[in-house]
Amino acid sequence: MPLLSDLAHALEAGDRSRVEDLTARALQENVSPEGILREGLFAGMDVVGARFKSGDIYIPQVLIAARAMHAGLEILRPHLIRTGAKPAGIFIIGTVQGDHHDIGKNLVAMMLQGKGFEVIDLGVNVPPERFVQALRDHEANLLGLSALLSITLPFMKETIEAICRAGLRDSVKIMVGGGPVTRAFADQIGADGYAPDATTAAENALALLS
Ligand code: B1M
């Protein structure tokens, strides 16, 4: 669809106002929010990632594209979140220590809200002890750890170990996800769940509670 490929190109170019405009137009034209994500915003970000990896563009351009992505996601937010009357559960989420990537985590949080979860978002670069403190402060059913960097994966394991040491492991289900995370890794570090994408994360969160 030309509108969605224009949106992907606007994201690649980091043109925030055009991303906002085209996202809103796609909604007006009754394109599904999931289609806008997949064929517009994700498609554009895939190209940004590939160009970053090959050294064709640098961090400032990636950051500008990320800001445009956030702007598009904010327009989609109310369409992705359709809360039910009763909260499905409380879900604490954060990006692990050392890692500042938050676009995927934010999307997971939106999808969880869409399934009726109350989401407590601890942000990025969250050390294990902050996750532990958040579990003490809130009666959460689920905890989600996101990581996009291979070098921050060990902090997922350290966070789970800190939760065990605090005596809180039996009171919460833990889900992990993000680019370098695999199901095998999730099993290896003793997580209860893993999801490769935001939609599956929300579905698996409900399944973990049942
Ligand atoms: Co970074 N970066 N980055 N970056 N960056 C990657 C991740 C990278 C793959 C790029 C590359 O080389 N091709 C690479 C990591 C390689 C690796 O370790 N395996 C990389 C690198 C190396 C770095 C720096 C080290 C670069 C440097 O400084 N030399 C640096 C690290 C900074 C830090 O964190 N300490 C860095 C910085 C940045 C920016 C700040 C510029 C920016 C982040 C902005 C932000 O997030 N606010 C950025 C970006 C944007 C990317 C890419 C291009 C895009 C990531 C993204 O947002 N994707 C990325 C390349 C790529 O992924 N193609 C890259 C869109 C998002 C919707 O997808 O986050 O995968 P994703 O989330 C998905 C799933 O993973 C899953 O659901 C989401 C939606 O479907 N998911 C979960 C995520 N969390 C989940 C949790 C769950 C379940 C599912 O349960 C709890």
PDB file of C-alpha atoms and ligand atoms in Angstrom:
ATOM      1  CA  MET A   1       0.000   0.000   0.000  1.00  0.00           C
ATOM      2  CA  PRO A   2       1.616   3.316  -1.086  1.00  0.00           C
ATOM      3  CA  LEU A   3       0.550   5.141   2.090  1.00  0.00           C
ATOM      4  CA  LEU A   4       2.336   2.587   4.289  1.00  0.00           C
ATOM      5  CA  SER A   5       5.491   2.548   2.191  1.00  0.00           C
ATOM      6  CA  ASP A   6       5.502   6.380   2.379  1.00  0.00           C
ATOM      7  CA  LEU A   7       5.227   5.985   6.159  1.00  0.00           C
ATOM      8  CA  ALA A   8       8.162   3.534   6.189  1.00  0.00           C
ATOM      9  CA  HIS A   9      10.243   5.988   4.146  1.00  0.00           C
ATOM     10  CA  ALA A  10       9.300   8.908   6.433  1.00  0.00           C
ATOM     11  CA  LEU A  11      10.455   6.851   9.425  1.00  0.00           C
ATOM     12  CA  GLU A  12      13.736   5.968   7.696  1.00  0.00           C
ATOM     13  CA  ALA A  13      14.255   9.689   7.063  1.00  0.00           C
ATOM     14  CA  GLY A  14      13.412  10.480  10.713  1.00  0.00           C
ATOM     15  CA  ASP A  15      10.715  12.908   9.518  1.00  0.00           C
ATOM     16  CA  ARG A  16       8.652  13.034  12.698  1.00  0.00           C
ATOM     17  CA  SER A  17       5.846  15.319  11.524  1.00  0.00           C
ATOM     18  CA  ARG A  18       5.373  13.294   8.332  1.00  0.00           C
ATOM     19  CA  VAL A  19       5.301  10.067  10.378  1.00  0.00           C
ATOM     20  CA  GLU A  20       2.585  11.606  12.589  1.00  0.00           C
ATOM     21  CA  ASP A  21       0.636  12.821   9.581  1.00  0.00           C
ATOM     22  CA  LEU A  22       0.832   9.528   7.649  1.00  0.00           C
ATOM     23  CA  THR A  23       0.007   7.417  10.747  1.00  0.00           C
ATOM     24  CA  ALA A  24      -3.095   9.533  11.370  1.00  0.00           C
ATOM     25  CA  ARG A  25      -4.061   9.346   7.686  1.00  0.00           C
ATOM     26  CA  ALA A  26      -3.687   5.566   7.625  1.00  0.00           C
ATOM     27  CA  LEU A  27      -6.034   5.316  10.625  1.00  0.00           C
ATOM     28  CA  GLN A  28      -8.527   7.616   8.903  1.00  0.00           C
ATOM     29  CA  GLU A  29      -8.399   5.303   5.896  1.00  0.00           C
ATOM     30  CA  ASN A  30      -9.275   2.387   8.194  1.00  0.00           C
ATOM     31  CA  VAL A  31      -5.915   0.615   7.941  1.00  0.00           C
ATOM     32  CA  SER A  32      -5.604  -1.600  11.030  1.00  0.00           C
ATOM     33  CA  PRO A  33      -3.177  -0.397  13.748  1.00  0.00           C
ATOM     34  CA  GLU A  34      -1.354  -3.742  13.420  1.00  0.00           C
ATOM     35  CA  GLY A  35      -0.962  -3.198   9.653  1.00  0.00           C
ATOM     36  CA  ILE A  36       0.364   0.327  10.234  1.00  0.00           C
ATOM     37  CA  LEU A  37       2.888  -1.069  12.693  1.00  0.00           C
ATOM     38  CA  ARG A  38       4.006  -3.969  10.517  1.00  0.00           C
ATOM     39  CA  GLU A  39       4.096  -2.428   7.042  1.00  0.00           C
ATOM     40  CA  GLY A  40       4.833   1.154   8.057  1.00  0.00           C
ATOM     41  CA  LEU A  41       6.722   1.732  11.295  1.00  0.00           C
ATOM     42  CA  PHE A  42       8.445  -1.679  11.662  1.00  0.00           C
ATOM     43  CA  ALA A  43       9.324  -1.788   7.945  1.00  0.00           C
ATOM     44  CA  GLY A  44      11.000   1.619   8.237  1.00  0.00           C
ATOM     45  CA  MET A  45      12.835   0.701  11.438  1.00  0.00           C
ATOM     46  CA  ASP A  46      14.109  -2.544   9.838  1.00  0.00           C
ATOM     47  CA  VAL A  47      15.815  -0.484   7.131  1.00  0.00           C
ATOM     48  CA  VAL A  48      17.247   1.888   9.768  1.00  0.00           C
ATOM     49  CA  GLY A  49      18.621  -1.131  11.672  1.00  0.00           C
ATOM     50  CA  ALA A  50      20.198  -2.621   8.556  1.00  0.00           C
ATOM     51  CA  ARG A  51      21.789   0.705   7.547  1.00  0.00           C
ATOM     52  CA  PHE A  52      23.086   1.220  11.102  1.00  0.00           C
ATOM     53  CA  LYS A  53      24.592  -2.262  11.118  1.00  0.00           C
ATOM     54  CA  SER A  54      26.342  -1.724   7.786  1.00  0.00           C
ATOM     55  CA  GLY A  55      27.800   1.603   8.960  1.00  0.00           C
ATOM     56  CA  ASP A  56      25.800   3.587   6.407  1.00  0.00           C
ATOM     57  CA  ILE A  57      24.204   5.716   9.162  1.00  0.00           C
ATOM     58  CA  TYR A  58      25.213   6.523  12.744  1.00  0.00           C
ATOM     59  CA  ILE A  59      23.611   6.860  16.188  1.00  0.00           C
ATOM     60  CA  PRO A  60      22.226  10.403  15.715  1.00  0.00           C
ATOM     61  CA  GLN A  61      20.214   9.298  12.665  1.00  0.00           C
ATOM     62  CA  VAL A  62      19.000   6.184  14.507  1.00  0.00           C
ATOM     63  CA  LEU A  63      17.951   8.355  17.434  1.00  0.00           C
ATOM     64  CA  ILE A  64      16.035  10.708  15.148  1.00  0.00           C
ATOM     65  CA  ALA A  65      14.264   7.717  13.556  1.00  0.00           C
ATOM     66  CA  ALA A  66      13.497   6.360  17.054  1.00  0.00           C
ATOM     67  CA  ARG A  67      11.874   9.684  18.011  1.00  0.00           C
ATOM     68  CA  ALA A  68       9.747   9.578  14.871  1.00  0.00           C
ATOM     69  CA  MET A  69       8.783   5.985  15.778  1.00  0.00           C
ATOM     70  CA  HIS A  70       7.742   7.082  19.290  1.00  0.00           C
ATOM     71  CA  ALA A  71       5.577   9.838  17.748  1.00  0.00           C
ATOM     72  CA  GLY A  72       3.841   7.307  15.484  1.00  0.00           C
ATOM     73  CA  LEU A  73       3.326   4.886  18.380  1.00  0.00           C
ATOM     74  CA  GLU A  74       1.721   7.615  20.484  1.00  0.00           C
ATOM     75  CA  ILE A  75      -0.880   8.170  17.762  1.00  0.00           C
ATOM     76  CA  LEU A  76      -1.547   4.424  17.621  1.00  0.00           C
ATOM     77  CA  ARG A  77      -1.634   4.031  21.424  1.00  0.00           C
ATOM     78  CA  PRO A  78      -5.392   4.569  21.967  1.00  0.00           C
ATOM     79  CA  HIS A  79      -6.141   2.214  19.095  1.00  0.00           C
ATOM     80  CA  LEU A  80      -3.895  -0.523  20.473  1.00  0.00           C
ATOM     81  CA  ILE A  81      -5.223  -0.178  24.028  1.00  0.00           C
ATOM     82  CA  ARG A  82      -8.770  -1.229  24.622  1.00  0.00           C
ATOM     83  CA  THR A  83      -8.961  -1.827  28.352  1.00  0.00           C
ATOM     84  CA  GLY A  84     -11.492  -4.135  29.897  1.00  0.00           C
ATOM     85  CA  ALA A  85     -13.349  -3.126  33.075  1.00  0.00           C
ATOM     86  CA  LYS A  86     -11.391  -5.356  35.459  1.00  0.00           C
ATOM     87  CA  PRO A  87      -7.560  -5.417  35.405  1.00  0.00           C
ATOM     88  CA  ALA A  88      -6.253  -8.792  34.213  1.00  0.00           C
ATOM     89  CA  GLY A  89      -3.312  -8.401  36.594  1.00  0.00           C
ATOM     90  CA  ILE A  90      -0.395  -6.147  37.463  1.00  0.00           C
ATOM     91  CA  PHE A  91       2.631  -6.328  35.139  1.00  0.00           C
ATOM     92  CA  ILE A  92       5.928  -4.655  36.034  1.00  0.00           C
ATOM     93  CA  ILE A  93       8.165  -4.085  33.009  1.00  0.00           C
ATOM     94  CA  GLY A  94      11.581  -2.577  32.354  1.00  0.00           C
ATOM     95  CA  THR A  95      14.652  -2.699  30.144  1.00  0.00           C
ATOM     96  CA  VAL A  96      17.538  -4.298  32.025  1.00  0.00           C
ATOM     97  CA  GLN A  97      20.645  -2.602  33.373  1.00  0.00           C
ATOM     98  CA  GLY A  98      22.999  -1.144  30.778  1.00  0.00           C
ATOM     99  CA  ASP A  99      20.368  -1.120  28.044  1.00  0.00           C
ATOM    100  CA  HIS A 100      18.620   2.064  26.864  1.00  0.00           C
ATOM    101  CA  HIS A 101      16.420   0.609  24.107  1.00  0.00           C
ATOM    102  CA  ASP A 102      12.760   1.196  24.917  1.00  0.00           C
ATOM    103  CA  ILE A 103      10.682   1.161  21.731  1.00  0.00           C
ATOM    104  CA  GLY A 104       9.957  -2.580  21.887  1.00  0.00           C
ATOM    105  CA  LYS A 105       9.342  -2.483  25.649  1.00  0.00           C
ATOM    106  CA  ASN A 106       6.885   0.402  25.214  1.00  0.00           C
ATOM    107  CA  LEU A 107       5.039  -1.539  22.565  1.00  0.00           C
ATOM    108  CA  VAL A 108       4.845  -4.615  24.803  1.00  0.00           C
ATOM    109  CA  ALA A 109       3.452  -2.350  27.570  1.00  0.00           C
ATOM    110  CA  MET A 110       0.775  -0.999  25.209  1.00  0.00           C
ATOM    111  CA  MET A 111      -0.273  -4.493  24.102  1.00  0.00           C
ATOM    112  CA  LEU A 112      -0.472  -5.604  27.740  1.00  0.00           C
ATOM    113  CA  GLN A 113      -2.681  -2.606  28.535  1.00  0.00           C
ATOM    114  CA  GLY A 114      -4.784  -3.625  25.557  1.00  0.00           C
ATOM    115  CA  LYS A 115      -5.328  -7.016  27.225  1.00  0.00           C
ATOM    116  CA  GLY A 116      -6.429  -5.281  30.435  1.00  0.00           C
ATOM    117  CA  PHE A 117      -3.202  -5.379  32.462  1.00  0.00           C
ATOM    118  CA  GLU A 118      -2.231  -2.538  34.758  1.00  0.00           C
ATOM    119  CA  VAL A 119       1.352  -1.848  33.656  1.00  0.00           C
ATOM    120  CA  ILE A 120       4.042  -0.379  35.888  1.00  0.00           C
ATOM    121  CA  ASP A 121       6.869   0.734  33.597  1.00  0.00           C
ATOM    122  CA  LEU A 122      10.238   1.159  35.321  1.00  0.00           C
ATOM    123  CA  GLY A 123      11.861   2.564  32.177  1.00  0.00           C
ATOM    124  CA  VAL A 124      15.309   1.720  30.837  1.00  0.00           C
ATOM    125  CA  ASN A 125      18.668   0.790  32.386  1.00  0.00           C
ATOM    126  CA  VAL A 126      16.913  -0.756  35.391  1.00  0.00           C
ATOM    127  CA  PRO A 127      19.279  -2.475  37.871  1.00  0.00           C
ATOM    128  CA  PRO A 128      18.202  -5.792  39.468  1.00  0.00           C
ATOM    129  CA  GLU A 129      17.578  -4.183  42.879  1.00  0.00           C
ATOM    130  CA  ARG A 130      15.017  -1.755  41.384  1.00  0.00           C
ATOM    131  CA  PHE A 131      13.038  -4.655  39.976  1.00  0.00           C
ATOM    132  CA  VAL A 132      13.183  -6.272  43.418  1.00  0.00           C
ATOM    133  CA  GLN A 133      12.011  -3.052  45.100  1.00  0.00           C
ATOM    134  CA  ALA A 134       9.148  -2.679  42.614  1.00  0.00           C
ATOM    135  CA  LEU A 135       8.015  -6.214  43.445  1.00  0.00           C
ATOM    136  CA  ARG A 136       8.025  -5.291  47.139  1.00  0.00           C
ATOM    137  CA  ASP A 137       6.057  -2.094  46.442  1.00  0.00           C
ATOM    138  CA  HIS A 138       3.355  -3.578  44.211  1.00  0.00           C
ATOM    139  CA  GLU A 139       1.437  -6.826  44.288  1.00  0.00           C
ATOM    140  CA  ALA A 140       2.442  -7.738  40.768  1.00  0.00           C
ATOM    141  CA  ASN A 141       1.512 -11.040  39.142  1.00  0.00           C
ATOM    142  CA  LEU A 142       4.044 -10.705  36.342  1.00  0.00           C
ATOM    143  CA  LEU A 143       7.428  -9.135  35.700  1.00  0.00           C
ATOM    144  CA  GLY A 144       8.790  -8.470  32.201  1.00  0.00           C
ATOM    145  CA  LEU A 145      12.446  -7.943  31.292  1.00  0.00           C
ATOM    146  CA  SER A 146      13.443  -6.500  27.930  1.00  0.00           C
ATOM    147  CA  ALA A 147      16.956  -6.424  26.413  1.00  0.00           C
ATOM    148  CA  LEU A 148      18.173  -5.502  22.926  1.00  0.00           C
ATOM    149  CA  LEU A 149      21.914  -5.856  23.428  1.00  0.00           C
ATOM    150  CA  SER A 150      23.795  -9.148  23.656  1.00  0.00           C
ATOM    151  CA  ILE A 151      26.007  -7.631  26.347  1.00  0.00           C
ATOM    152  CA  THR A 152      23.024  -6.827  28.599  1.00  0.00           C
ATOM    153  CA  LEU A 153      21.570 -10.368  28.499  1.00  0.00           C
ATOM    154  CA  PRO A 154      23.520 -11.362  31.659  1.00  0.00           C
ATOM    155  CA  PHE A 155      21.519  -8.720  33.575  1.00  0.00           C
ATOM    156  CA  MET A 156      18.350 -10.706  32.878  1.00  0.00           C
ATOM    157  CA  LYS A 157      19.922 -13.650  34.701  1.00  0.00           C
ATOM    158  CA  GLU A 158      21.220 -11.370  37.485  1.00  0.00           C
ATOM    159  CA  THR A 159      17.750  -9.852  37.927  1.00  0.00           C
ATOM    160  CA  ILE A 160      16.126 -13.273  38.278  1.00  0.00           C
ATOM    161  CA  GLU A 161      18.832 -14.306  40.764  1.00  0.00           C
ATOM    162  CA  ALA A 162      18.250 -11.117  42.802  1.00  0.00           C
ATOM    163  CA  ILE A 163      14.506 -11.871  42.893  1.00  0.00           C
ATOM    164  CA  CYS A 164      15.272 -15.412  44.121  1.00  0.00           C
ATOM    165  CA  ARG A 165      17.644 -14.082  46.819  1.00  0.00           C
ATOM    166  CA  ALA A 166      14.929 -11.636  47.971  1.00  0.00           C
ATOM    167  CA  GLY A 167      12.561 -14.602  48.467  1.00  0.00           C
ATOM    168  CA  LEU A 168      10.089 -13.232  45.903  1.00  0.00           C
ATOM    169  CA  ARG A 169      10.493 -15.741  43.067  1.00  0.00           C
ATOM    170  CA  ASP A 170       7.428 -17.841  43.937  1.00  0.00           C
ATOM    171  CA  SER A 171       5.111 -14.821  44.006  1.00  0.00           C
ATOM    172  CA  VAL A 172       5.672 -13.682  40.419  1.00  0.00           C
ATOM    173  CA  LYS A 173       5.876 -15.082  36.890  1.00  0.00           C
ATOM    174  CA  ILE A 174       8.788 -13.709  34.860  1.00  0.00           C
ATOM    175  CA  MET A 175       8.732 -13.124  31.107  1.00  0.00           C
ATOM    176  CA  VAL A 176      11.736 -12.111  28.979  1.00  0.00           C
ATOM    177  CA  GLY A 177      12.043 -10.791  25.440  1.00  0.00           C
ATOM    178  CA  GLY A 178      13.908  -8.533  23.020  1.00  0.00           C
ATOM    179  CA  GLY A 179      16.100  -8.930  19.931  1.00  0.00           C
ATOM    180  CA  PRO A 180      18.839 -11.316  21.151  1.00  0.00           C
ATOM    181  CA  VAL A 181      16.590 -13.270  23.559  1.00  0.00           C
ATOM    182  CA  THR A 182      15.582 -16.813  22.566  1.00  0.00           C
ATOM    183  CA  ARG A 183      13.336 -19.388  24.177  1.00  0.00           C
ATOM    184  CA  ALA A 184      16.409 -21.501  24.946  1.00  0.00           C
ATOM    185  CA  PHE A 185      18.014 -18.561  26.757  1.00  0.00           C
ATOM    186  CA  ALA A 186      14.774 -17.896  28.669  1.00  0.00           C
ATOM    187  CA  ASP A 187      14.717 -21.542  29.825  1.00  0.00           C
ATOM    188  CA  GLN A 188      18.408 -21.457  30.702  1.00  0.00           C
ATOM    189  CA  ILE A 189      18.011 -18.466  33.060  1.00  0.00           C
ATOM    190  CA  GLY A 190      14.849 -19.820  34.677  1.00  0.00           C
ATOM    191  CA  ALA A 191      12.261 -17.432  33.205  1.00  0.00           C
ATOM    192  CA  ASP A 192       8.639 -18.641  33.132  1.00  0.00           C
ATOM    193  CA  GLY A 193       7.861 -17.172  29.730  1.00  0.00           C
ATOM    194  CA  TYR A 194       9.330 -15.765  26.541  1.00  0.00           C
ATOM    195  CA  ALA A 195       7.788 -13.911  23.609  1.00  0.00           C
ATOM    196  CA  PRO A 196       9.366 -12.885  20.304  1.00  0.00           C
ATOM    197  CA  ASP A 197       7.023  -9.908  19.796  1.00  0.00           C
ATOM    198  CA  ALA A 198       4.614  -7.614  21.603  1.00  0.00           C
ATOM    199  CA  THR A 199       1.381  -9.317  20.533  1.00  0.00           C
ATOM    200  CA  THR A 200       2.635 -12.736  21.648  1.00  0.00           C
ATOM    201  CA  ALA A 201       3.918 -11.189  24.901  1.00  0.00           C
ATOM    202  CA  ALA A 202       0.398 -10.011  25.803  1.00  0.00           C
ATOM    203  CA  GLU A 203      -1.137 -13.380  24.872  1.00  0.00           C
ATOM    204  CA  ASN A 204       1.506 -15.304  26.813  1.00  0.00           C
ATOM    205  CA  ALA A 205       1.053 -13.033  29.842  1.00  0.00           C
ATOM    206  CA  LEU A 206      -2.620 -13.996  30.032  1.00  0.00           C
ATOM    207  CA  ALA A 207      -1.711 -17.669  29.553  1.00  0.00           C
ATOM    208  CA  LEU A 208       0.839 -17.495  32.388  1.00  0.00           C
ATOM    209  CA  LEU A 209      -1.903 -16.310  34.767  1.00  0.00           C
ATOM    210  CA  SER A 210      -4.363 -19.053  33.888  1.00  0.00           C
TER     211      SER A 210
HETATM  212 CO1  B1M B   1      20.729   0.228  19.147  1.00  0.00          CO
HETATM  213  N1  B1M B   1      21.368  -1.561  18.673  1.00  0.00           N
HETATM  214  N2  B1M B   1      22.414   0.594  20.063  1.00  0.00           N
HETATM  215  N3  B1M B   1      20.021   2.027  19.379  1.00  0.00           N
HETATM  216  N4  B1M B   1      19.392  -0.197  17.919  1.00  0.00           N
HETATM  217  C1  B1M B   1      20.430  -2.444  18.011  1.00  0.00           C
HETATM  218  C2  B1M B   1      19.556  -3.266  18.990  1.00  0.00           C
HETATM  219  C3  B1M B   1      21.356  -3.359  17.102  1.00  0.00           C
HETATM  220  C4  B1M B   1      20.771  -4.751  16.774  1.00  0.00           C
HETATM  221  C5  B1M B   1      21.753  -2.567  15.828  1.00  0.00           C
HETATM  222  C6  B1M B   1      22.642  -3.360  14.901  1.00  0.00           C
HETATM  223  O1  B1M B   1      23.819  -3.476  15.131  1.00  0.00           O
HETATM  224  N5  B1M B   1      22.059  -3.906  13.849  1.00  0.00           N
HETATM  225  C7  B1M B   1      22.642  -3.412  18.017  1.00  0.00           C
HETATM  226  C8  B1M B   1      22.682  -4.542  19.056  1.00  0.00           C
HETATM  227  C9  B1M B   1      23.578  -5.705  18.640  1.00  0.00           C
HETATM  228  C10 B1M B   1      23.587  -6.733  19.713  1.00  0.00           C
HETATM  229  O2  B1M B   1      24.075  -6.530  20.778  1.00  0.00           O
HETATM  230  N6  B1M B   1      22.982  -7.896  19.423  1.00  0.00           N
HETATM  231  C11 B1M B   1      22.577  -2.050  18.686  1.00  0.00           C
HETATM  232  C12 B1M B   1      23.695  -1.395  19.262  1.00  0.00           C
HETATM  233  C13 B1M B   1      25.041  -2.094  19.095  1.00  0.00           C
HETATM  234  C14 B1M B   1      23.584  -0.163  19.967  1.00  0.00           C
HETATM  235  C15 B1M B   1      24.706   0.629  20.670  1.00  0.00           C
HETATM  236  C16 B1M B   1      25.698  -0.216  21.474  1.00  0.00           C
HETATM  237  C17 B1M B   1      25.419   1.449  19.574  1.00  0.00           C
HETATM  238  C18 B1M B   1      26.660   2.176  20.051  1.00  0.00           C
HETATM  239  O3  B1M B   1      26.607   2.964  20.959  1.00  0.00           O
HETATM  240  N7  B1M B   1      27.751   1.849  19.410  1.00  0.00           N
HETATM  241  C19 B1M B   1      23.897   1.608  21.563  1.00  0.00           C
HETATM  242  C20 B1M B   1      23.631   1.017  22.955  1.00  0.00           C
HETATM  243  C21 B1M B   1      22.976   2.004  23.890  1.00  0.00           C
HETATM  244  C22 B1M B   1      22.516   1.315  25.169  1.00  0.00           C
HETATM  245  O4  B1M B   1      21.428   0.777  25.208  1.00  0.00           O
HETATM  246  N8  B1M B   1      23.367   1.268  26.174  1.00  0.00           N
HETATM  247  C23 B1M B   1      22.614   1.711  20.799  1.00  0.00           C
HETATM  248  C24 B1M B   1      21.795   2.839  20.825  1.00  0.00           C
HETATM  249  C25 B1M B   1      20.603   2.963  20.114  1.00  0.00           C
HETATM  250  C26 B1M B   1      19.797   4.274  20.075  1.00  0.00           C
HETATM  251  C27 B1M B   1      19.780   5.041  21.409  1.00  0.00           C
HETATM  252  C28 B1M B   1      20.398   5.136  19.015  1.00  0.00           C
HETATM  253  C29 B1M B   1      18.386   3.741  19.603  1.00  0.00           C
HETATM  254  C30 B1M B   1      17.424   3.376  20.778  1.00  0.00           C
HETATM  255  C31 B1M B   1      16.358   4.409  20.962  1.00  0.00           C
HETATM  256  C32 B1M B   1      15.290   3.909  21.908  1.00  0.00           C
HETATM  257  O5  B1M B   1      15.009   2.725  22.057  1.00  0.00           O
HETATM  258  N9  B1M B   1      14.668   4.880  22.552  1.00  0.00           N
HETATM  259  C33 B1M B   1      18.771   2.412  18.924  1.00  0.00           C
HETATM  260  C34 B1M B   1      17.918   1.720  18.020  1.00  0.00           C
HETATM  261  C35 B1M B   1      16.637   2.415  17.627  1.00  0.00           C
HETATM  262  C36 B1M B   1      18.265   0.439  17.486  1.00  0.00           C
HETATM  263  C37 B1M B   1      17.566  -0.362  16.380  1.00  0.00           C
HETATM  264  C38 B1M B   1      17.921   0.292  15.040  1.00  0.00           C
HETATM  265  C39 B1M B   1      16.052  -0.506  16.468  1.00  0.00           C
HETATM  266  C40 B1M B   1      15.539  -1.110  17.787  1.00  0.00           C
HETATM  267  C41 B1M B   1      14.032  -0.973  17.834  1.00  0.00           C
HETATM  268  O6  B1M B   1      13.523  -0.093  18.491  1.00  0.00           O
HETATM  269  N10 B1M B   1      13.310  -1.822  17.040  1.00  0.00           N
HETATM  270  C42 B1M B   1      18.237  -1.798  16.559  1.00  0.00           C
HETATM  271  C43 B1M B   1      18.352  -2.575  15.254  1.00  0.00           C
HETATM  272  C44 B1M B   1      17.181  -3.527  15.078  1.00  0.00           C
HETATM  273  O7  B1M B   1      16.583  -4.002  16.024  1.00  0.00           O
HETATM  274  N11 B1M B   1      16.889  -3.841  13.861  1.00  0.00           N
HETATM  275  C45 B1M B   1      19.412  -1.507  17.365  1.00  0.00           C
HETATM  276  C46 B1M B   1      11.851  -1.734  16.921  1.00  0.00           C
HETATM  277  C47 B1M B   1      11.184  -2.447  18.123  1.00  0.00           C
HETATM  278  C48 B1M B   1       9.669  -2.418  17.954  1.00  0.00           C
HETATM  279  O8  B1M B   1      11.620  -3.788  18.093  1.00  0.00           O
HETATM  280  O9  B1M B   1      12.963  -3.493  20.203  1.00  0.00           O
HETATM  281  O10 B1M B   1      13.123  -5.652  18.869  1.00  0.00           O
HETATM  282  P1  B1M B   1      12.332  -4.503  19.354  1.00  0.00           P
HETATM  283  O11 B1M B   1      11.100  -5.073  20.196  1.00  0.00           O
HETATM  284  C49 B1M B   1      10.268  -6.139  19.736  1.00  0.00           C
HETATM  285  C50 B1M B   1      10.717  -7.538  20.192  1.00  0.00           C
HETATM  286  O12 B1M B   1      12.116  -7.617  20.434  1.00  0.00           O
HETATM  287  C51 B1M B   1       9.859  -7.839  21.368  1.00  0.00           C
HETATM  288  O13 B1M B   1       8.643  -7.134  21.094  1.00  0.00           O
HETATM  289  C52 B1M B   1       8.934  -5.906  20.436  1.00  0.00           C
HETATM  290  C53 B1M B   1       7.811  -5.537  19.516  1.00  0.00           C
HETATM  291  O14 B1M B   1       7.404  -6.596  18.672  1.00  0.00           O
HETATM  292  N12 B1M B   1      10.262  -7.465  22.736  1.00  0.00           N
HETATM  293  C54 B1M B   1       9.773  -8.161  23.810  1.00  0.00           C
HETATM  294  C55 B1M B   1      11.038  -6.465  23.205  1.00  0.00           C
HETATM  295  N13 B1M B   1      11.064  -6.478  24.532  1.00  0.00           N
HETATM  296  C56 B1M B   1      10.289  -7.506  24.943  1.00  0.00           C
HETATM  297  C57 B1M B   1       9.953  -7.958  26.231  1.00  0.00           C
HETATM  298  C58 B1M B   1       9.096  -9.081  26.324  1.00  0.00           C
HETATM  299  C59 B1M B   1       8.616  -9.733  25.190  1.00  0.00           C
HETATM  300  C60 B1M B   1       8.930  -9.272  23.922  1.00  0.00           C
HETATM  301  O15 B1M B   1       8.699  -9.588  27.512  1.00  0.00           O
HETATM  302  C61 B1M B   1       8.903  -8.866  28.682  1.00  0.00           C
END
